[in-house]
PDB file of C-alpha atoms in Angstrom:
ATOM      1  CA  MET A   4     -89.093 -29.782-167.863  1.00 93.00           C
ATOM      2  CA  LYS A   5     -91.199 -26.588-167.885  1.00 89.00           C
ATOM      3  CA  ILE A   6     -91.667 -24.381-170.977  1.00 94.00           C
ATOM      4  CA  VAL A   7     -92.975 -20.734-170.478  1.00 93.00           C
ATOM      5  CA  ARG A   8     -94.139 -18.562-173.366  1.00 94.00           C
ATOM      6  CA  PHE A   9     -93.776 -14.893-172.351  1.00 91.00           C
ATOM      7  CA  GLU A  10     -96.659 -13.741-174.543  1.00 92.00           C
ATOM      8  CA  GLU A  11     -99.037 -16.141-172.817  1.00 94.00           C
ATOM      9  CA  MET A  12     -98.301 -15.144-169.221  1.00 95.00           C
ATOM     10  CA  GLU A  13    -100.618 -12.842-167.110  1.00 95.00           C
ATOM     11  CA  LYS A  14     -99.221  -9.319-166.596  1.00 96.00           C
ATOM     12  CA  PHE A  15     -99.606  -7.036-163.658  1.00 96.00           C
ATOM     13  CA  ASN A  16     -99.274  -3.228-163.789  1.00 95.00           C
ATOM     14  CA  THR A  17     -97.318  -2.423-160.640  1.00 94.00           C
ATOM     15  CA  PRO A  18     -95.778   0.825-159.411  1.00 93.00           C
ATOM     16  CA  GLU A  19     -92.373  -0.526-160.663  1.00 92.00           C
ATOM     17  CA  GLY A  20     -93.609  -1.395-164.142  1.00 95.00           C
ATOM     18  CA  ILE A  21     -95.499  -4.203-165.897  1.00 96.00           C
ATOM     19  CA  MET A  22     -94.506  -7.590-164.314  1.00 97.00           C
ATOM     20  CA  LYS A  23     -95.147 -10.984-165.879  1.00 97.00           C
ATOM     21  CA  PRO A  24     -94.488 -13.821-163.486  1.00 97.00           C
ATOM     22  CA  LEU A  25     -92.790 -16.554-165.615  1.00 96.00           C
ATOM     23  CA  PHE A  26     -91.895 -19.205-163.064  1.00 95.00           C
ATOM     24  CA  ALA A  27     -91.918 -19.696-159.189  1.00 95.00           C
ATOM     25  CA  SER A  28     -91.018 -22.354-156.812  1.00 93.00           C
ATOM     26  CA  GLU A  29     -89.511 -22.448-153.231  1.00 93.00           C
ATOM     27  CA  LYS A  30     -86.070 -22.183-154.850  1.00 94.00           C
ATOM     28  CA  ILE A  31     -86.454 -19.546-157.458  1.00 95.00           C
ATOM     29  CA  ALA A  32     -88.806 -17.015-159.017  1.00 96.00           C
ATOM     30  CA  VAL A  33     -88.493 -15.434-162.410  1.00 97.00           C
ATOM     31  CA  ILE A  34     -90.357 -12.275-163.525  1.00 97.00           C
ATOM     32  CA  HIS A  35     -90.181 -10.351-166.794  1.00 98.00           C
ATOM     33  CA  LEU A  36     -90.339  -6.584-166.019  1.00 97.00           C
ATOM     34  CA  LYS A  37     -91.144  -3.741-168.491  1.00 97.00           C
ATOM     35  CA  ILE A  38     -89.796  -0.562-166.929  1.00 97.00           C
ATOM     36  CA  PRO A  39     -91.480   2.640-167.946  1.00 96.00           C
ATOM     37  CA  ALA A  40     -89.495   5.701-168.817  1.00 96.00           C
ATOM     38  CA  GLY A  41     -89.142   8.189-165.919  1.00 96.00           C
ATOM     39  CA  LEU A  42     -89.395   5.540-163.229  1.00 96.00           C
ATOM     40  CA  LYS A  43     -87.562   6.189-159.993  1.00 96.00           C
ATOM     41  CA  VAL A  44     -87.519   3.600-157.216  1.00 94.00           C
ATOM     42  CA  GLU A  45     -86.217   4.874-153.918  1.00 94.00           C
ATOM     43  CA  GLN A  46     -83.462   3.013-152.056  1.00 95.00           C
ATOM     44  CA  HIS A  47     -84.914  -0.184-150.388  1.00 95.00           C
ATOM     45  CA  SER A  48     -83.870  -3.741-149.638  1.00 94.00           C
ATOM     46  CA  HIS A  49     -85.355  -7.186-149.897  1.00 92.00           C
ATOM     47  CA  PRO A  50     -84.827 -10.007-147.384  1.00 94.00           C
ATOM     48  CA  ARG A  51     -83.590 -12.376-150.082  1.00 94.00           C
ATOM     49  CA  ALA A  52     -80.923 -12.207-152.747  1.00 96.00           C
ATOM     50  CA  GLY A  53     -81.815 -11.625-156.358  1.00 96.00           C
ATOM     51  CA  MET A  54     -80.580 -10.745-159.860  1.00 97.00           C
ATOM     52  CA  MET A  55     -81.548  -8.266-162.527  1.00 97.00           C
ATOM     53  CA  ILE A  56     -80.714  -9.064-166.130  1.00 98.00           C
ATOM     54  CA  LEU A  57     -81.306  -5.992-168.303  1.00 98.00           C
ATOM     55  CA  THR A  58     -82.479  -7.108-171.746  1.00 98.00           C
ATOM     56  CA  LYS A  59     -83.393  -3.737-173.281  1.00 98.00           C
ATOM     57  CA  GLY A  60     -82.548  -0.088-172.669  1.00 97.00           C
ATOM     58  CA  LYS A  61     -80.552   1.463-169.787  1.00 97.00           C
ATOM     59  CA  VAL A  62     -81.159   1.983-166.061  1.00 98.00           C
ATOM     60  CA  LYS A  63     -79.084   3.300-163.188  1.00 97.00           C
ATOM     61  CA  LEU A  64     -78.939   0.933-160.207  1.00 96.00           C
ATOM     62  CA  ASN A  65     -77.593   3.066-157.407  1.00 95.00           C
ATOM     63  CA  ASP A  66     -74.770   4.844-159.109  1.00 92.00           C
ATOM     64  CA  VAL A  67     -73.997   2.173-161.730  1.00 97.00           C
ATOM     65  CA  GLU A  68     -75.501   2.361-165.238  1.00 97.00           C
ATOM     66  CA  LEU A  69     -76.685  -1.001-166.614  1.00 97.00           C
ATOM     67  CA  LYS A  70     -77.275  -1.525-170.303  1.00 97.00           C
ATOM     68  CA  ALA A  71     -78.774  -4.439-172.188  1.00 97.00           C
ATOM     69  CA  TYR A  72     -77.264  -7.767-171.221  1.00 97.00           C
ATOM     70  CA  ASP A  73     -75.779  -6.532-168.017  1.00 98.00           C
ATOM     71  CA  LEU A  74     -76.456  -8.644-164.906  1.00 98.00           C
ATOM     72  CA  ALA A  75     -76.579  -7.308-161.396  1.00 98.00           C
ATOM     73  CA  TYR A  76     -76.544  -9.599-158.375  1.00 98.00           C
ATOM     74  CA  ILE A  77     -78.190  -7.953-155.335  1.00 97.00           C
ATOM     75  CA  PRO A  78     -77.477  -9.627-151.993  1.00 97.00           C
ATOM     76  CA  ALA A  79     -80.166  -9.964-149.359  1.00 96.00           C
ATOM     77  CA  ASN A  80     -80.707  -6.859-147.316  1.00 97.00           C
ATOM     78  CA  PHE A  81     -78.617  -4.694-149.769  1.00 97.00           C
ATOM     79  CA  GLU A  82     -80.011  -1.162-150.238  1.00 97.00           C
ATOM     80  CA  ALA A  83     -80.643  -0.392-153.886  1.00 96.00           C
ATOM     81  CA  GLY A  84     -82.526   2.263-155.794  1.00 96.00           C
ATOM     82  CA  LEU A  85     -83.292   2.400-159.575  1.00 96.00           C
ATOM     83  CA  LYS A  86     -83.703   5.235-162.090  1.00 97.00           C
ATOM     84  CA  CYS A  87     -84.850   4.695-165.697  1.00 96.00           C
ATOM     85  CA  GLU A  88     -84.961   7.493-168.201  1.00 93.00           C
ATOM     86  CA  GLU A  89     -86.048   5.542-171.282  1.00 95.00           C
ATOM     87  CA  GLU A  90     -88.268   2.372-171.387  1.00 97.00           C
ATOM     88  CA  ALA A  91     -86.322  -0.700-170.431  1.00 98.00           C
ATOM     89  CA  GLU A  92     -86.945  -4.435-169.940  1.00 98.00           C
ATOM     90  CA  ALA A  93     -85.334  -6.932-167.461  1.00 98.00           C
ATOM     91  CA  ILE A  94     -85.567 -10.401-166.129  1.00 98.00           C
ATOM     92  CA  LEU A  95     -85.739 -10.469-162.334  1.00 97.00           C
ATOM     93  CA  ILE A  96     -84.609 -13.615-160.531  1.00 97.00           C
ATOM     94  CA  SER A  97     -85.346 -14.141-156.804  1.00 96.00           C
ATOM     95  CA  ILE A  98     -83.375 -16.743-154.995  1.00 94.00           C
ATOM     96  CA  GLU A  99     -85.447 -18.734-152.407  1.00 94.00           C
ATOM     97  CA  PRO A 100     -88.237 -16.159-152.787  1.00 93.00           C
ATOM     98  CA  GLY A 101     -90.424 -17.098-149.748  1.00 90.00           C
ATOM     99  CA  TYR A 102     -93.391 -18.397-151.763  1.00 89.00           C
ATOM    100  CA  LYS A 103     -94.107 -21.765-153.200  1.00 89.00           C
ATOM    101  CA  SER A 104     -95.891 -21.351-156.535  1.00 93.00           C
ATOM    102  CA  ILE A 105     -96.642 -19.039-159.346  1.00 92.00           C
ATOM    103  CA  GLU A 106    -100.194 -18.750-158.085  1.00 94.00           C
ATOM    104  CA  GLU A 107     -98.865 -17.339-154.728  1.00 94.00           C
ATOM    105  CA  LEU A 108     -96.556 -14.959-156.618  1.00 93.00           C
ATOM    106  CA  LYS A 109     -99.511 -13.680-158.671  1.00 94.00           C
ATOM    107  CA  SER A 110    -101.644 -13.040-155.576  1.00 94.00           C
ATOM    108  CA  ILE A 111     -98.764 -11.036-154.112  1.00 92.00           C
ATOM    109  CA  LEU A 112     -98.509  -8.958-157.264  1.00 93.00           C
ATOM    110  CA  LYS A 113    -102.199  -8.350-157.456  1.00 93.00           C
ATOM    111  CA  LYS A 114    -101.972  -6.536-154.080  1.00 92.00           C
ATOM    112  CA  PHE A 115     -99.605  -4.060-155.716  1.00 90.00           C
ATOM    113  CA  GLU A 116    -101.467  -3.710-159.104  1.00 90.00           C
ATOM    114  CA  VAL A 117    -102.098  -0.174-160.212  1.00 88.00           C
ATOM    115  CA  LYS A 118    -105.577   0.251-161.945  1.00 78.00           C
ATOM    116  CA  GLU A 119    -105.594   2.353-165.065  1.00 66.00           C
TER     117      GLU A 119
END
């Protein structure tokens, strides 16, 4: 069993918001994402499937508005873009993410980190 306390996890200020990696293994990775108001992420795809569970606020994923407690499954190689007018929060789940540990995930996020 593994217990993760959100408030104790390291956070990374990325172009897509503040990401807190919560758990990562070869099978699954889980990230808490704080999405800033005004964020627009252009259409893009990822080589692996994933899910977004919105826990606060609203976002537009392609042409679909998601609100708190909506879940979106995004298949591998599916083109998706995101717009966020007000601050929102989500849990991101990557299926078979391509890295083996939370340390490896953190090193990837450090490469995208935006310095204030």
